[in-house]
Coordinates of C-alpha atoms and ligand atoms in Angstrom, one line a residue:
M1 CA -20.4 -12.1 -31.9
Q2 CA -18.7 -15.2 -30.8
K3 CA -15.0 -15.6 -31.4
T4 CA -13.1 -18.6 -32.5
I5 CA -9.8 -19.7 -31.0
V6 CA -7.9 -22.4 -32.9
L7 CA -5.9 -24.3 -30.1
G8 CA -2.9 -26.1 -31.5
V9 CA -1.6 -28.9 -29.0
T10 CA 1.6 -30.4 -29.4
G11 CA 3.4 -33.4 -27.6
G12 CA 4.7 -32.5 -24.1
I13 CA 3.7 -33.2 -20.7
A14 CA 2.0 -29.9 -20.5
A15 CA -0.6 -31.1 -23.1
F16 CA -3.0 -31.9 -20.3
K17 CA -3.0 -28.3 -19.3
A18 CA -4.4 -27.4 -22.8
A19 CA -7.6 -29.3 -21.8
Q20 CA -8.1 -26.9 -18.8
L21 CA -7.4 -23.9 -21.0
A22 CA -9.9 -25.3 -23.6
S23 CA -12.5 -25.6 -20.9
D24 CA -11.8 -22.2 -19.4
L25 CA -12.2 -20.5 -22.7
V26 CA -15.5 -22.4 -23.6
K27 CA -16.7 -21.2 -20.2
K28 CA -15.9 -17.6 -21.4
N29 CA -18.1 -18.1 -24.5
Y30 CA -15.3 -18.7 -26.9
D31 CA -15.7 -21.2 -29.7
V32 CA -12.6 -23.5 -29.5
E33 CA -11.5 -25.7 -32.3
V34 CA -8.6 -28.2 -31.4
I35 CA -5.8 -29.5 -33.6
M36 CA -3.4 -32.0 -32.1
T37 CA -0.3 -33.4 -33.5
K38 CA 0.1 -37.1 -33.5
N39 CA 2.6 -36.9 -30.6
A40 CA 0.1 -35.0 -28.5
T41 CA -2.3 -37.8 -28.7
E42 CA 0.2 -39.8 -26.6
F43 CA -0.2 -37.4 -23.8
I44 CA -3.9 -36.7 -23.7
A45 CA -6.9 -38.3 -25.7
P46 CA -8.6 -36.2 -28.4
L47 CA -11.9 -37.3 -26.9
T48 CA -11.1 -35.1 -23.7
F49 CA -11.1 -32.2 -25.8
E50 CA -14.1 -33.2 -27.8
A51 CA -16.1 -33.7 -24.6
L52 CA -15.1 -30.0 -23.7
I53 CA -15.3 -28.1 -26.9
N54 CA -18.2 -29.8 -28.5
H55 CA -16.5 -30.0 -32.0
N56 CA -14.5 -32.9 -33.6
V57 CA -10.7 -32.6 -32.8
I58 CA -8.5 -32.6 -35.7
V59 CA -5.8 -35.1 -35.1
D60 CA -2.9 -35.1 -37.1
T61 CA -3.1 -38.3 -39.2
F62 CA -2.8 -36.0 -42.2
E63 CA -3.5 -38.5 -44.9
K64 CA -6.7 -39.6 -42.8
V65 CA -8.4 -36.3 -43.0
A66 CA -10.9 -36.3 -46.0
N67 CA -10.8 -32.9 -47.9
R68 CA -7.6 -31.9 -46.0
S69 CA -6.9 -29.0 -48.0
I70 CA -10.3 -27.6 -47.5
H71 CA -10.2 -28.4 -43.8
H72 CA -7.0 -26.5 -42.9
I73 CA -8.2 -23.6 -45.0
S74 CA -11.4 -23.6 -43.5
L75 CA -10.1 -23.7 -39.9
A76 CA -7.5 -21.1 -40.7
K77 CA -10.2 -18.7 -42.1
K78 CA -12.5 -19.5 -39.0
A79 CA -9.8 -18.5 -36.3
D80 CA -9.8 -15.1 -34.8
L81 CA -6.8 -16.2 -32.8
F82 CA -4.4 -19.1 -33.1
I83 CA -2.6 -20.5 -30.0
I84 CA -0.2 -23.3 -29.6
V85 CA -0.2 -24.7 -26.1
P86 CA 2.1 -26.3 -25.2
A87 CA 4.5 -25.4 -28.2
S88 CA 7.2 -28.2 -28.5
A89 CA 10.7 -27.2 -29.7
N90 CA 9.9 -29.1 -32.8
V91 CA 6.8 -27.1 -33.8
I92 CA 8.5 -23.8 -33.0
A93 CA 11.4 -24.6 -35.5
K94 CA 8.6 -25.7 -38.2
I95 CA 6.7 -22.5 -37.7
A96 CA 9.6 -20.3 -37.7
H97 CA 10.6 -21.4 -40.9
G98 CA 7.3 -22.1 -42.7
I99 CA 7.4 -25.7 -42.8
A100 CA 4.0 -27.2 -43.3
D101 CA 4.1 -30.9 -43.1
D102 CA 1.1 -31.8 -40.8
M103 CA -2.4 -30.4 -40.0
L104 CA -1.0 -28.1 -37.2
S105 CA 1.8 -26.5 -39.0
T106 CA -0.3 -26.4 -42.4
T107 CA -3.3 -24.7 -40.7
F108 CA -0.9 -22.3 -38.9
L109 CA 0.9 -21.3 -42.0
A110 CA -2.5 -20.7 -43.8
C111 CA -3.8 -18.6 -41.1
S112 CA -3.4 -14.6 -41.3
K113 CA -4.7 -13.9 -37.8
Q114 CA -2.8 -13.1 -34.6
K115 CA -0.9 -16.1 -33.4
V116 CA 0.4 -17.0 -29.8
I117 CA 3.1 -19.7 -29.0
C118 CA 3.4 -20.8 -25.4
P119 CA 6.5 -22.9 -25.4
A120 CA 7.0 -25.6 -22.8
M121 CA 10.1 -27.9 -22.9
N122 CA 13.1 -29.2 -21.2
T123 CA 15.4 -26.2 -20.0
Q124 CA 18.4 -27.4 -22.2
M125 CA 16.2 -27.7 -25.2
Y126 CA 14.6 -24.1 -24.7
E127 CA 18.0 -22.6 -23.9
N128 CA 19.5 -24.0 -26.8
P129 CA 20.7 -21.3 -29.3
V130 CA 18.7 -22.9 -32.1
T131 CA 15.4 -22.8 -30.1
Q132 CA 16.3 -19.1 -29.1
D133 CA 17.0 -18.3 -32.8
N134 CA 13.7 -19.8 -33.8
L135 CA 11.8 -17.8 -31.0
K136 CA 13.5 -14.7 -32.2
R137 CA 12.4 -15.3 -35.7
C138 CA 8.8 -15.9 -34.4
K139 CA 8.7 -12.6 -32.7
E140 CA 10.0 -10.9 -35.9
L141 CA 7.2 -12.5 -37.7
G142 CA 4.6 -10.9 -35.2
Y143 CA 3.9 -13.9 -33.2
A144 CA 3.3 -13.3 -29.5
I145 CA 5.5 -15.6 -27.2
L146 CA 4.1 -16.3 -23.7
E147 CA 7.5 -17.0 -21.9
P148 CA 7.8 -20.3 -20.0
A149 CA 8.1 -20.1 -16.4
V150 CA 11.1 -21.2 -14.2
G151 CA 10.4 -24.3 -12.1
H152 CA 10.7 -28.1 -11.5
L153 CA 10.1 -29.8 -14.8
A154 CA 8.7 -33.3 -15.6
C155 CA 12.1 -34.5 -16.8
G156 CA 13.5 -34.0 -13.3
D157 CA 15.6 -30.7 -14.2
S158 CA 14.8 -27.3 -12.8
G159 CA 14.9 -24.1 -14.9
K160 CA 13.1 -22.4 -17.5
G161 CA 10.8 -24.2 -19.6
K162 CA 7.5 -24.9 -17.7
L163 CA 4.4 -23.9 -19.4
C164 CA 3.4 -20.2 -18.4
D165 CA 0.3 -20.0 -16.0
L166 CA -2.9 -20.7 -17.8
S167 CA -4.1 -17.3 -16.2
D168 CA -1.5 -15.5 -18.3
I169 CA -2.8 -17.2 -21.6
L170 CA -6.4 -16.3 -20.5
D171 CA -5.4 -12.5 -19.9
Y172 CA -3.7 -12.4 -23.2
V173 CA -6.8 -13.7 -25.0
E174 CA -9.1 -11.4 -23.1
Q175 CA -6.8 -8.4 -23.6
F176 CA -6.6 -9.2 -27.4
F177 CA -10.3 -9.4 -28.0
H178 CA -11.1 -6.4 -25.8
R179 CA -8.7 -4.0 -27.5
S180 CA -10.6 -0.9 -29.0
D181 CA -10.7 2.7 -29.3
A182 CA -13.9 2.9 -27.2
L183 CA -12.2 5.2 -24.7
K184 CA -9.9 7.1 -27.0
G185 CA -9.7 10.8 -25.9
K186 CA -11.1 10.0 -22.5
R187 CA -8.9 10.3 -19.3
V188 CA -9.6 7.8 -16.6
L189 CA -8.4 8.0 -12.9
I190 CA -8.3 4.9 -11.1
T191 CA -7.2 4.2 -7.2
A192 CA -6.1 0.6 -6.2
G193 CA -4.9 -1.3 -3.4
P194 CA -5.1 -0.8 0.3
T195 CA -3.9 2.0 2.3
Q196 CA -1.4 1.8 5.3
E197 CA -1.5 3.9 8.4
A198 CA 1.5 3.7 10.7
L199 CA 1.2 3.0 14.4
D200 CA 5.0 3.3 15.0
P201 CA 8.0 3.0 13.0
V202 CA 7.5 -0.8 13.0
R203 CA 3.8 -1.5 12.7
Y204 CA 0.7 -0.3 10.6
L205 CA -2.9 -0.9 10.0
T206 CA -4.1 -2.0 6.6
N207 CA -6.5 -4.4 5.1
H208 CA -6.3 -7.6 2.5
S209 CA -6.8 -5.5 -0.6
S210 CA -4.4 -7.1 -3.4
G211 CA -4.9 -4.2 -5.9
K212 CA -5.9 -6.8 -8.5
M213 CA -9.2 -5.0 -9.4
G214 CA -7.8 -1.7 -9.7
Y215 CA -4.9 -2.8 -11.7
S216 CA -7.1 -5.0 -14.0
L217 CA -9.4 -1.8 -14.6
A218 CA -6.4 0.1 -15.6
Q219 CA -5.2 -2.4 -18.0
A220 CA -8.6 -2.6 -19.4
A221 CA -8.9 1.2 -19.7
L222 CA -5.6 1.4 -21.5
D223 CA -6.6 -1.5 -23.9
M224 CA -9.9 0.6 -24.6
G225 CA -7.7 3.5 -25.6
A226 CA -7.7 5.7 -22.6
D227 CA -5.3 7.9 -21.2
V228 CA -4.9 6.3 -17.6
T229 CA -3.8 7.5 -14.3
L230 CA -3.3 4.9 -11.5
I231 CA -3.1 6.0 -7.7
S232 CA -2.1 3.0 -5.9
G233 CA -1.7 1.9 -2.3
P234 CA 1.3 -0.7 -1.5
V235 CA 0.7 -3.9 -3.7
Q236 CA 2.8 -6.6 -5.1
L237 CA 1.8 -5.7 -8.6
Q238 CA 3.5 -4.1 -11.6
P239 CA 1.6 -1.1 -12.9
P240 CA 0.4 -1.7 -16.5
K241 CA 2.8 -0.3 -19.1
G242 CA 1.5 3.2 -20.3
V243 CA -0.1 4.3 -17.2
H244 CA 0.6 7.5 -15.2
F245 CA 1.5 5.9 -12.0
Y246 CA 1.4 7.5 -8.5
P247 CA 2.3 5.3 -5.6
V248 CA 0.9 6.3 -2.2
T249 CA 1.0 4.9 1.3
T250 CA -1.7 6.6 3.6
A251 CA -5.4 7.5 2.9
K252 CA -4.3 11.3 3.3
E253 CA -1.6 10.9 0.6
M254 CA -4.3 9.1 -1.8
F255 CA -6.7 11.9 -1.1
D256 CA -4.1 14.7 -1.9
A257 CA -3.2 12.7 -5.1
V258 CA -6.6 12.4 -6.2
C259 CA -7.3 16.0 -5.4
T260 CA -4.3 16.8 -7.7
Y261 CA -5.3 14.6 -10.7
S262 CA -9.1 14.1 -10.6
K263 CA -10.0 17.6 -12.1
Q264 CA -9.0 16.6 -15.6
A265 CA -10.3 13.1 -15.4
D266 CA -13.6 12.2 -17.3
F267 CA -14.1 8.8 -15.6
I268 CA -13.1 8.0 -11.9
I269 CA -13.1 4.7 -10.4
K270 CA -12.4 4.3 -6.5
A271 CA -11.4 0.6 -6.4
A272 CA -9.1 1.2 -3.6
A273 CA -9.8 -0.2 0.0
V274 CA -9.3 3.1 1.9
G275 CA -8.6 2.9 5.6
D276 CA -11.3 4.6 7.3
Y277 CA -9.2 5.7 10.4
R278 CA -5.8 6.5 11.3
P279 CA -4.3 6.7 14.6
V280 CA -4.4 10.1 16.2
H281 CA -0.6 9.9 17.3
V282 CA 2.0 8.1 15.2
S283 CA 4.7 7.0 17.9
E284 CA 8.1 8.2 16.9
Q285 CA 9.6 5.2 18.7
K286 CA 8.6 1.4 18.7
I287 CA 5.5 1.2 21.1
K288 CA 6.9 -1.1 23.8
K289 CA 4.9 -4.0 25.2
S290 CA 3.3 -3.0 28.7
G291 CA -0.1 -3.9 30.4
D292 CA -2.5 -6.5 29.1
R293 CA -4.3 -4.1 26.9
L294 CA -3.5 -1.5 24.5
H295 CA -5.8 1.3 23.7
I296 CA -5.0 3.4 20.4
E297 CA -7.2 6.3 19.5
F298 CA -8.3 6.8 15.9
I299 CA -9.5 9.6 14.0
K300 CA -11.4 9.5 10.6
N301 CA -9.7 9.6 7.3
P302 CA -11.2 11.8 4.5
D303 CA -13.8 10.0 2.6
I304 CA -12.3 10.5 -1.1
L305 CA -15.2 9.1 -2.9
A306 CA -17.6 11.3 -1.1
Y307 CA -15.4 14.3 -1.6
L308 CA -15.2 13.6 -5.5
G309 CA -19.1 13.2 -5.4
E310 CA -19.5 16.6 -3.8
H311 CA -17.1 18.2 -6.2
K312 CA -18.1 16.3 -9.4
Q313 CA -17.7 18.1 -12.6
D314 CA -20.3 18.1 -15.5
H315 CA -18.1 16.1 -17.7
Q316 CA -17.4 13.4 -15.1
I317 CA -18.6 10.0 -14.3
I318 CA -17.8 8.6 -10.9
C319 CA -17.8 5.0 -9.9
G320 CA -17.3 3.7 -6.4
F321 CA -16.9 0.1 -4.8
A322 CA -18.8 -1.5 -2.0
M323 CA -17.2 -4.5 -0.4
E324 CA -19.7 -5.7 2.0
T325 CA -20.2 -8.9 4.3
Q326 CA -23.9 -8.5 4.8
N327 CA -26.9 -6.8 3.1
L328 CA -24.8 -6.2 0.1
L329 CA -27.3 -4.5 -2.4
A330 CA -29.0 -2.3 0.3
N331 CA -25.6 -1.2 1.7
A332 CA -24.2 -0.4 -1.7
Q333 CA -27.6 1.5 -2.7
K334 CA -26.9 3.6 0.4
K335 CA -23.3 4.4 -0.6
L336 CA -24.4 5.3 -4.2
E337 CA -26.7 7.9 -2.7
K338 CA -24.7 9.0 0.2
K339 CA -21.5 9.5 -2.0
H340 CA -23.3 11.2 -4.9
C341 CA -21.7 8.6 -7.5
D342 CA -22.9 7.6 -10.9
M343 CA -22.5 3.9 -10.1
I344 CA -21.4 1.5 -7.4
V345 CA -19.6 -1.8 -8.1
A346 CA -20.9 -4.1 -5.2
N347 CA -19.4 -7.4 -4.3
D348 CA -19.6 -9.6 -1.3
L349 CA -16.6 -10.6 0.5
H350 CA -17.9 -14.0 1.5
T351 CA -18.9 -15.2 -1.9
E352 CA -16.5 -17.8 -3.5
G353 CA -14.9 -16.5 -6.5
A354 CA -15.1 -12.7 -5.3
G355 CA -13.0 -10.8 -3.0
F356 CA -9.5 -9.4 -2.4
Q357 CA -7.0 -11.9 -3.4
S358 CA -9.1 -13.6 -6.1
D359 CA -8.3 -13.3 -9.9
T360 CA -12.2 -13.4 -10.4
N361 CA -15.0 -11.4 -9.2
I362 CA -18.8 -11.4 -8.8
A363 CA -20.4 -8.2 -8.6
T364 CA -23.6 -6.2 -9.3
I365 CA -23.3 -2.8 -10.9
I366 CA -25.8 -0.3 -9.3
D367 CA -26.7 3.0 -10.9
Q368 CA -29.6 5.3 -10.3
T369 CA -32.0 3.4 -12.6
Q370 CA -30.7 -0.2 -12.5
R371 CA -29.0 -3.1 -11.1
I372 CA -26.9 -5.3 -13.4
P373 CA -25.8 -8.6 -11.9
C374 CA -22.3 -9.5 -13.3
P375 CA -21.6 -13.4 -12.9
K376 CA -18.1 -14.7 -12.1
M377 CA -15.8 -13.4 -14.5
S378 CA -11.9 -12.2 -14.3
K379 CA -11.2 -9.1 -12.8
Y380 CA -10.1 -7.8 -16.2
E381 CA -13.3 -8.9 -17.8
L382 CA -15.3 -7.1 -14.9
G383 CA -13.2 -4.1 -15.6
V384 CA -14.1 -3.9 -19.1
T385 CA -17.8 -4.3 -18.2
I386 CA -17.5 -1.4 -15.7
L387 CA -15.7 0.9 -18.3
K388 CA -18.4 0.1 -21.0
H389 CA -21.3 1.0 -18.4
M390 CA -19.5 4.2 -17.6
L391 CA -19.3 5.0 -21.2
A392 CA -23.0 4.4 -21.6
L393 CA -23.8 6.6 -18.8
H394 CA -21.5 9.3 -20.2
K395 CA -23.5 9.0 -23.7
Q396 CA -26.8 9.2 -22.0
G397 CA -25.5 12.4 -20.2
E398 CA -24.6 13.9 -23.6
Q399 CA -28.0 13.5 -25.0
Ligands
LIG401 N1 -13.8 5.2 0.1 C1 -13.0 6.4 0.0 N2 -12.5 7.1 1.2 C2 -12.8 6.5 2.2 C3 -13.5 5.3 2.4 C4 -13.9 4.7 1.3 O1 -12.7 7.0 -1.1 N3 -12.2 7.0 3.3 C5 -14.3 4.5 -1.1 C6 -13.8 3.3 -1.7 O2 -12.7 3.4 -2.5 C7 -15.1 2.6 -2.2 C8 -16.1 3.2 -1.5 O3 -15.7 4.5 -1.0 O4 -15.0 3.1 -3.6 C9 -17.0 2.3 -0.6 O5 -15.8 2.1 0.5 P1 -16.2 1.0 1.5 O6 -15.1 0.7 2.3 O7 -17.0 -0.2 1.1 O8 -17.2 1.8 2.4 P2 -17.0 2.9 3.5 O9 -17.6 4.2 2.8 O10 -15.7 3.0 4.0 O11 -18.1 2.4 4.4 P3 -18.2 1.1 5.6 O12 -16.6 1.0 5.9 O13 -19.0 1.5 6.7 O14 -18.9 0.0 5.0

């Protein structure tokens, strides 16, 4: 069922970013309702939001809203989530103390659903103990605070107070709505990131994997109630809180860690971009520059997914990934069969919105009987889709 997000917009230079957020949420099929304070309309026109969300925007000319008592109650009831972006120091002060003197603060007070505050203001205002006390009070009241970022602010100052990234708000929304017990009692093993193979003490061979897909899968599995083990090559990401985390560097180390932890796993997802070869000899000293050409001999690494497929246990569902640059579906289908997995997630490196560094992905899930296209979505959302499909295969196997 479609979820409704009430988006409160207050006066601040970041108000224009709320329009982008509204548009992103609508694209993700959320029903978005917008309430603006009068000051917000000085920064962005209500019409901008109306064109994006396909509803009338409630603008805070309180006395002009007919049946206002009914209106704020109906929106408060309709909301599944209430977000204020940007949240000014003024609105934070009001909601921390239950002041309801305009449409936004009144609807907020009348709403019993989860609330999210995204502060954005001048650094001095943000750091003022009064604002900090109000934010503390908001936290105590159970409101989620998405902390502002440090940066150059519109007022010319530099410091904390910049609206957090819209991607952080979108991730919060997606995680909020996907939280469930669907995987309670299930053990999920995920590999993520690249592997690195040393050539000498200075250099190594690797690939462009960012780990984002694997880490998003780990977060999604946690949010669905699973016990999650994450084995990761070197990446710039923090492991999600609550996972059993095992960092590795080489393909051989990843293979050993997978062998240790895979036996108990119910679902195994190989999102890692494993190096297929490693140098036969790792030089103990730095390789010095010599002739015009350098020849290095490589030897094959273990194929971890193929090994898991060969040793698959009855209770396991195994999912591989196929990153291709040509003949996507045919190549992915071959991997499904050759590596004996239950499903493969195929994606094309050359498609815009897919690929290693991107926050989104476009993929096709391939199993023994069907091909399911997954249009452009966040890696977290794709993670949820993959896990739901694994669960469906697991349930089919039980019948
Ligand atoms: N994989 C693995 N161990 C390897 C190589 C790949 O476990 N040594 C896994 C990957 O984690 C992924 C799947 O196999 O889930 C497919 O990886 P990919 O690199 O697309 O395919 P390869 O099998 O390496 O084949 P090729 O490089 O020829 O496309």
